[in-house]
Amino acid sequence: MNGAQSLIRTLVRTGVDVCFANPGTSEMHFVAALDSVPEMRGVLGLFEGAVTGAADGYARIAGKPAATLLHLGPGLGNGLANLHNARRAHTPVVNVVGDHATHHKKYDAPLESDIDPVAGSVSGWARRSDRVAEVGADAAAAVAASMEAPGQVATLILPADASWDEGGQVAEPLPSRTPAAPGPQTVSSIADILRSGEPAALLIGGPACREPGLLATSRIANATGVRALVETFPARLERGAGLPAIERLRYLAEQAVRQLDGVKHLIVAGTRSPVSFFAYPGKPSDLVPEGAQVHTLADPSQDVVAALEALAEQVAADTLPTLAEPALPSLPSGPLTANNWAEVVGALLPAGAIISDEANTSGAALPAATVGAPRHDVLTLTGGAIGQGIPVATGAAIAAPDRPVVNLEADGSAMYTISALWTQARENLDVTTVILNNSAYAVLRLEMLRVGADLSGPAAKTLLDLSSPDLNFAKIAEGMGVPSSRATTCEELAEQLRRAFAEPGPHLIDAVVPPHL
Amino acid sequence: MNGAQSLIRTLVRTGVDVCFANPGTSEMHFVAALDSVPEMRGVLGLFEGAVTGAADGYARIAGKPAATLLHLGPGLGNGLANLHNARRAHTPVVNVVGDHATHHKKYDAPLESDIDPVAGSVSGWARRSDRVAEVGADAAAAVAASMEAPGQVATLILPADASWDEGGQVAEPLPSRTPAAPGPQTVSSIADILRSGEPAALLIGGPACREPGLLATSRIANATGVRALVETFPARLERGAGLPAIERLRYLAEQAVRQLDGVKHLIVAGTRSPVSFFAYPGKPSDLVPEGAQVHTLADPSQDVVAALEALAEQVAADTLPTLAEPALPSLPSGPLTANNWAEVVGALLPAGAIISDEANTSGAALPAATVGAPRHDVLTLTGGAIGQGIPVATGAAIAAPDRPVVNLEADGSAMYTISALWTQARENLDVTTVILNNSAYAVLRLEMLRVGADLSGPAAKTLLDLSSPDLNFAKIAEGMGVPSSRATTCEELAEQLRRAFAEPGPHLIDAVVPPHL
């Protein structure tokens, strides 16, 4: 058995059986080894950002990591932005980066570069696996490291000779540390704060954004009056009819400050104390109101659901949660606007959908339009590195082949990793992509105002404008084998969505919407 | 004047007046400042790989750097692969990476990441410019560093507050060190070797690949019988009728070994001793024949053209160079093959063309088909990180608006940075892209055989296959505003090339060719 075979067999034994890959010459023995381990599914991406984003989306839904396969330093660079998002999502990823054979590195061949510090910038764990007999054990360690609460990117750098040499050994899975619940004193002291009657907010994140955590949070809020909030960009948020609808902390610092106004105690559970996404001249970065105290019920590495349930037990033993009623928006009519498209989506969202949400500025109306829709998951842009939405939708669809995936995607963001559409076509994934095509980097027009920069000049305007020429996403997607259409009215969008949801396989709708600004 | 204005004014004063940009919030003051310095041309890319590759292509033709503008660590990551290629090309690039405001970094906001080590992996010079009064001076230092022979990526990390704070100061250009010619003893000792009659090869690279270096090399070869070779992947190679046609060292190590067979002395000038691109089991990485001695006439940081001319003066004072005769291939007919498309290009290549060559395995017939074509430049894939061709063509066209640019582009490589086509449309650049669409990662099929991996299994085959679905590049390009067509015969390719060369602005031809393997 060569090293590559020991690696793949070990991954399969630990439950990692999907590998998103964009290989090169130094990874050819890994590719060849796939045929000796048929339990491993190799999924080709045409660009590494598609690969790493798919691994992120897969794990957010599957609850276990996928492997990646990247080619040397440049391949890692191409995948770095979506690894950054995975890092911020606390997503477990087993990130395999091929390298030149060990004896070849000193020759500084054209593709030689310093991989380790680049890997270090996104990885919670990294190891160079340069002895064939250890490759299996290193793979088992990588899987365990990736799963360590709250989850992280574990990078295994695999020299070509460690891959092709004989002497590989399959390793047994390593036990994963389970996250510990916070001690009873922590819970009691926070229960005391909630009983004090002082204005308080409870900001939840991470695994608390799924049903058990949401139920406990809603009960706590109903019993104590604490203002419950979900972190701004949860990795996976369960929503819809029958679940508590807990407001999200807003992206815009000005709005977040209003949501937290008057709070004396901010309790964080499964997330961190909130900070402004960007700095703005003369504005604070810390969003905690002046004079308020921050209390940690559970940090992201702890068992936040157990902590919330213990807290609910103390302060809300007899209190029920508030659940969203089933309620669909009426289908709007007429030309698409920056907001009404969300009502069309809300009216037609299939049961059990997974929404990959990179709608950005076009997405303001989405939460209200889907609050009473059938139960669904929302995967958000956790790290702010745009180009996440299409790859994450791709990976989520691999993880949940029986669930419809809906990717709500801003035009500017779509162009970073557009080739992931091809993987959707090749794998016949049930993904409906709606491009919110407003012909602008609208978020930057907004941010330019917020940072106090002057956008009135033609040079600045040009750099935020995506028209001239307009992007026709329907044509682009057809070129990659994804059936596509364009919608300019609510009626067209509704008809095209119905068709996309009814037919198997991927579809793309290029929804032409006016910009906010 | 704020820091951003001082930066841009300093760049313009040093002669850097094009900025390829994909900005975000932390770069908004830079964007706003463009309107106060109209001499600086901002060119928008929809993805950072397009930005950095364009900066590379621009400088290879302009002979001076462009600036980039990238957004934080993820933006740098997206641009890393083409910065790697620029590093290997010794291209001067002033790589500006925006960062969070200094006071914001400690909050570890979602887009925070460790930029410096990532920048370090591709930059010969890097500096964090965190004091507004120094931004201008740092910019002048970056320009000078980028131009230091043989040229390099100089990264300036620019915190948002250094950009928006008032107190910026424009700096004067710094003198650039000119490369020194090697000493007369070095030249004389190599002249002695050439006169000894022992079998020798002269491998040239870098600036030696332009007319003066080629002329000197041809004279030396004619006078001494030394075997002249051009490095495998020159940044910019001048070719065509009226210039010496010097054979390139082959990419495949097996072929390169044959080219160097029997050589007792290998003289390198402006490049390094040749090594295998990848390692292969049981094969040497060093391509220098056993027992041969390597002699350096000029290393890449020295004045290689002066060195070659001094050597020619000693050994070939009365010898003329051999110049390629004007000679065009006949136009072939019938279905396109992996080779005959190159004859169509060779037959129709316009005078003064710039070829951005990322044809990879489909490009084997290109050198012979263009050797007697009108004089042209060839820009090659210097660092092996695919996805270079479209961006480099884009930048080259900005640098030379009066020259036709021809981008010969493999299908797999095209998909990494396909969005650069949109920039060609927006800027109405005279670029003709020919996609060699063989529906495969053909280079990997070849490499799989070479590394001795077994490609017979279906899983491995699937990961090297780009059909199912086939990519339709004509549709993709039309979606980005580039007029496009498909060609399956030589006649169609010829007709479409003629039209593309005759009309201003960008065109794309999706040339469907069979794979080699």
CSV table of C-alpha atoms in Angstrom, one decimal, chain A residues 25-242:
chain,number,residue,atom,x,y,z
A,25,THR,CA,0.9,16.5,-11.0
A,26,SER,CA,2.2,16.2,-7.4
A,27,GLU,CA,-1.2,14.7,-6.4
A,28,MET,CA,-1.5,12.1,-9.2
A,29,HIS,CA,-0.9,9.2,-6.8
A,30,PHE,CA,-3.7,10.4,-4.6
A,31,VAL,CA,-6.0,10.6,-7.6
A,32,ALA,CA,-4.9,7.1,-8.8
A,33,ALA,CA,-5.5,5.7,-5.2
A,34,LEU,CA,-9.2,6.8,-5.4
A,35,ASP,CA,-9.8,3.8,-7.5
A,36,SER,CA,-8.5,1.4,-4.9
A,37,VAL,CA,-10.8,2.8,-2.2
A,38,PRO,CA,-14.3,3.1,-3.9
A,39,GLU,CA,-15.9,4.3,-0.6
A,40,MET,CA,-14.2,7.7,-1.2
A,41,ARG,CA,-16.1,10.0,-3.5
A,42,GLY,CA,-13.9,12.4,-5.5
A,43,VAL,CA,-15.7,15.5,-6.6
A,44,LEU,CA,-13.8,17.7,-9.1
A,45,GLY,CA,-13.8,21.5,-8.8
A,46,LEU,CA,-12.4,23.6,-11.6
A,47,PHE,CA,-10.9,26.1,-9.2
A,48,GLU,CA,-9.7,25.7,-5.6
A,49,GLY,CA,-12.1,28.3,-4.2
A,50,ALA,CA,-14.9,26.0,-5.4
A,51,VAL,CA,-13.2,23.1,-3.7
A,52,THR,CA,-12.6,24.7,-0.3
A,53,GLY,CA,-16.1,26.4,-0.2
A,54,ALA,CA,-17.7,23.1,-1.1
A,55,ALA,CA,-15.9,21.4,1.8
A,56,ASP,CA,-17.2,24.1,4.1
A,57,GLY,CA,-20.8,23.8,2.9
A,58,TYR,CA,-20.6,20.0,3.0
A,59,ALA,CA,-19.5,19.9,6.6
A,60,ARG,CA,-22.0,22.5,7.8
A,61,ILE,CA,-24.7,20.2,6.7
A,62,ALA,CA,-23.1,16.7,7.2
A,63,GLY,CA,-21.7,17.5,10.6
A,64,LYS,CA,-18.5,15.9,9.7
A,65,PRO,CA,-15.6,17.0,7.5
A,66,ALA,CA,-14.9,16.5,3.9
A,67,ALA,CA,-11.3,16.3,2.6
A,68,THR,CA,-9.9,18.7,0.0
A,69,LEU,CA,-7.1,18.0,-2.4
A,70,LEU,CA,-5.2,21.1,-3.5
A,71,HIS,CA,-2.1,21.5,-5.7
A,72,LEU,CA,0.9,23.1,-4.0
A,73,GLY,CA,1.2,26.7,-2.7
A,74,PRO,CA,-0.7,28.3,-5.6
A,75,GLY,CA,-3.6,25.9,-5.2
A,76,LEU,CA,-3.7,26.6,-1.5
A,77,GLY,CA,-3.7,30.3,-2.3
A,78,ASN,CA,-6.7,30.0,-4.6
A,79,GLY,CA,-8.5,28.1,-1.9
A,80,LEU,CA,-7.5,30.5,0.9
A,81,ALA,CA,-10.5,32.8,0.9
A,82,ASN,CA,-13.1,30.1,1.4
A,83,LEU,CA,-10.8,28.4,4.0
A,84,HIS,CA,-10.9,31.7,5.8
A,85,ASN,CA,-14.7,31.6,5.7
A,86,ALA,CA,-14.6,28.0,7.0
A,87,ARG,CA,-12.3,29.1,9.8
A,88,ARG,CA,-14.8,31.7,10.9
A,89,ALA,CA,-17.6,29.2,10.6
A,90,HIS,CA,-15.7,26.8,12.8
A,91,THR,CA,-16.2,24.2,10.1
A,92,PRO,CA,-14.2,21.0,10.3
A,93,VAL,CA,-12.1,20.6,7.1
A,94,VAL,CA,-9.4,18.1,6.3
A,95,ASN,CA,-7.4,20.2,4.0
A,96,VAL,CA,-4.9,18.1,2.0
A,97,VAL,CA,-2.3,20.2,0.2
A,98,GLY,CA,0.1,18.3,-2.1
A,99,ASP,CA,3.7,19.3,-2.2
A,100,HIS,CA,6.7,18.5,-4.3
A,101,ALA,CA,8.6,15.3,-3.4
A,102,THR,CA,10.8,16.0,-0.4
A,103,HIS,CA,14.1,15.6,-2.3
A,104,HIS,CA,12.8,18.0,-5.1
A,105,LYS,CA,12.1,21.0,-2.9
A,106,LYS,CA,15.7,22.1,-2.7
A,107,TYR,CA,15.8,22.6,-6.4
A,108,ASP,CA,13.4,25.5,-6.1
A,109,ALA,CA,11.4,24.3,-9.2
A,110,PRO,CA,9.0,26.9,-10.7
A,111,LEU,CA,6.0,25.8,-8.6
A,112,GLU,CA,8.0,25.7,-5.4
A,113,SER,CA,6.7,28.2,-2.8
A,114,ASP,CA,6.6,28.4,1.0
A,115,ILE,CA,3.3,26.6,1.7
A,116,ASP,CA,3.5,26.3,5.5
A,117,PRO,CA,3.0,30.0,6.5
A,118,VAL,CA,0.2,30.3,4.1
A,119,ALA,CA,-1.5,27.2,5.5
A,120,GLY,CA,-0.9,28.6,9.0
A,121,SER,CA,-2.9,31.7,8.3
A,122,VAL,CA,-6.2,29.6,8.1
A,123,SER,CA,-5.5,26.4,9.9
A,124,GLY,CA,-6.0,25.6,13.6
A,125,TRP,CA,-3.8,22.5,13.0
A,126,ALA,CA,-1.2,21.9,10.4
A,127,ARG,CA,1.3,19.1,9.8
A,128,ARG,CA,3.7,18.2,7.0
A,129,SER,CA,3.4,14.4,6.5
A,130,ASP,CA,6.7,13.5,5.0
A,131,ARG,CA,7.2,9.9,6.1
A,132,VAL,CA,5.1,7.4,4.3
A,133,ALA,CA,4.7,5.1,7.3
A,134,GLU,CA,3.1,8.1,9.2
A,135,VAL,CA,0.7,9.3,6.6
A,136,GLY,CA,-2.2,7.2,7.8
A,137,ALA,CA,-1.6,8.3,11.4
A,138,ASP,CA,-1.3,11.9,10.3
A,139,ALA,CA,-4.6,11.7,8.5
A,140,ALA,CA,-6.3,10.3,11.6
A,141,ALA,CA,-4.8,13.1,13.6
A,142,ALA,CA,-6.0,15.7,11.0
A,143,VAL,CA,-9.5,14.4,11.2
A,144,ALA,CA,-9.6,14.5,15.0
A,145,ALA,CA,-8.1,17.9,15.0
A,146,SER,CA,-10.6,19.2,12.5
A,147,MET,CA,-13.4,18.0,14.7
A,148,GLU,CA,-12.0,19.4,17.9
A,149,ALA,CA,-14.7,21.8,19.3
A,150,PRO,CA,-15.7,24.1,17.9
A,151,GLY,CA,-14.2,22.8,14.6
A,152,GLN,CA,-11.4,24.0,12.5
A,153,VAL,CA,-9.4,23.7,9.3
A,154,ALA,CA,-6.7,21.0,9.7
A,155,THR,CA,-4.1,21.1,6.9
A,156,LEU,CA,-2.1,18.1,6.0
A,157,ILE,CA,0.8,18.9,3.6
A,158,LEU,CA,1.5,15.8,1.6
A,159,PRO,CA,4.8,15.6,-0.3
A,160,ALA,CA,4.5,13.6,-3.6
A,161,ASP,CA,7.0,10.9,-2.4
A,162,ALA,CA,5.1,10.3,0.8
A,163,SER,CA,2.2,9.7,-1.5
A,164,TRP,CA,3.8,7.4,-3.9
A,165,ASP,CA,6.2,5.5,-1.7
A,166,GLU,CA,5.2,2.0,-0.5
A,167,GLY,CA,4.8,1.4,3.2
A,168,GLY,CA,1.6,3.2,4.0
A,169,GLN,CA,-0.3,2.1,7.1
A,170,VAL,CA,-3.9,2.6,7.7
A,171,ALA,CA,-4.6,4.3,11.1
A,172,GLU,CA,-7.4,3.9,13.5
A,173,PRO,CA,-9.7,6.8,14.1
A,174,LEU,CA,-8.7,8.9,17.1
A,175,PRO,CA,-11.2,9.8,19.8
A,176,SER,CA,-12.6,13.3,19.5
A,177,ARG,CA,-12.7,15.4,22.6
A,178,THR,CA,-16.4,16.3,23.3
A,179,PRO,CA,-16.9,19.9,24.3
A,180,ALA,CA,-17.5,20.4,28.0
A,181,ALA,CA,-20.5,22.2,29.4
A,182,PRO,CA,-19.7,25.2,31.5
A,183,GLY,CA,-19.8,24.6,35.3
A,184,PRO,CA,-23.0,25.1,37.3
A,185,GLN,CA,-21.7,28.2,38.9
A,186,THR,CA,-21.4,29.9,35.6
A,187,VAL,CA,-25.0,29.0,34.7
A,188,SER,CA,-26.2,30.1,38.2
A,189,SER,CA,-24.5,33.5,38.1
A,190,ILE,CA,-26.0,34.2,34.7
A,191,ALA,CA,-29.4,33.0,36.0
A,192,ASP,CA,-29.0,35.6,38.8
A,193,ILE,CA,-28.3,38.3,36.3
A,194,LEU,CA,-31.4,37.5,34.3
A,195,ARG,CA,-33.5,37.5,37.4
A,196,SER,CA,-32.1,40.9,38.5
A,197,GLY,CA,-34.4,42.7,36.1
A,198,GLU,CA,-31.6,44.8,34.7
A,199,PRO,CA,-31.8,45.2,30.9
A,200,ALA,CA,-29.9,42.3,29.3
A,201,ALA,CA,-29.3,40.7,25.9
A,202,LEU,CA,-28.4,37.1,25.1
A,203,LEU,CA,-26.4,36.7,22.0
A,204,ILE,CA,-26.2,33.1,20.7
A,205,GLY,CA,-24.0,31.5,18.0
A,206,GLY,CA,-22.5,28.3,16.7
A,207,PRO,CA,-24.4,25.2,17.5
A,208,ALA,CA,-26.9,27.2,19.5
A,209,CYS,CA,-28.4,28.3,16.2
A,210,ARG,CA,-30.1,24.9,15.7
A,211,GLU,CA,-33.4,23.7,17.1
A,212,PRO,CA,-32.4,22.7,20.7
A,213,GLY,CA,-30.5,25.9,21.3
A,214,LEU,CA,-33.1,28.1,19.7
A,215,LEU,CA,-35.9,26.4,21.9
A,216,ALA,CA,-33.9,27.0,25.1
A,217,THR,CA,-33.1,30.5,24.1
A,218,SER,CA,-36.7,31.3,23.3
A,219,ARG,CA,-37.8,29.9,26.7
A,220,ILE,CA,-35.2,31.9,28.5
A,221,ALA,CA,-36.3,35.1,26.7
A,222,ASN,CA,-40.0,34.5,27.3
A,223,ALA,CA,-39.4,33.8,31.0
A,224,THR,CA,-36.9,36.6,31.7
A,225,GLY,CA,-37.5,39.3,29.1
A,226,VAL,CA,-33.9,39.1,28.0
A,227,ARG,CA,-33.4,40.3,24.4
A,228,ALA,CA,-32.4,37.3,22.4
A,229,LEU,CA,-30.2,37.7,19.4
A,230,VAL,CA,-28.5,35.4,16.9
A,231,GLU,CA,-24.9,36.3,15.9
A,232,THR,CA,-24.7,38.2,12.6
A,233,PHE,CA,-23.2,35.5,10.5
A,234,PRO,CA,-24.1,32.0,11.8
A,235,ALA,CA,-22.6,29.1,10.0
A,236,ARG,CA,-25.9,27.2,10.1
A,237,LEU,CA,-29.2,28.7,11.3
A,238,GLU,CA,-32.4,26.7,11.5
A,239,ARG,CA,-35.4,28.8,10.7
A,240,GLY,CA,-39.0,28.7,9.6
A,241,ALA,CA,-42.4,27.6,10.8
A,242,GLY,CA,-42.4,25.6,14.1
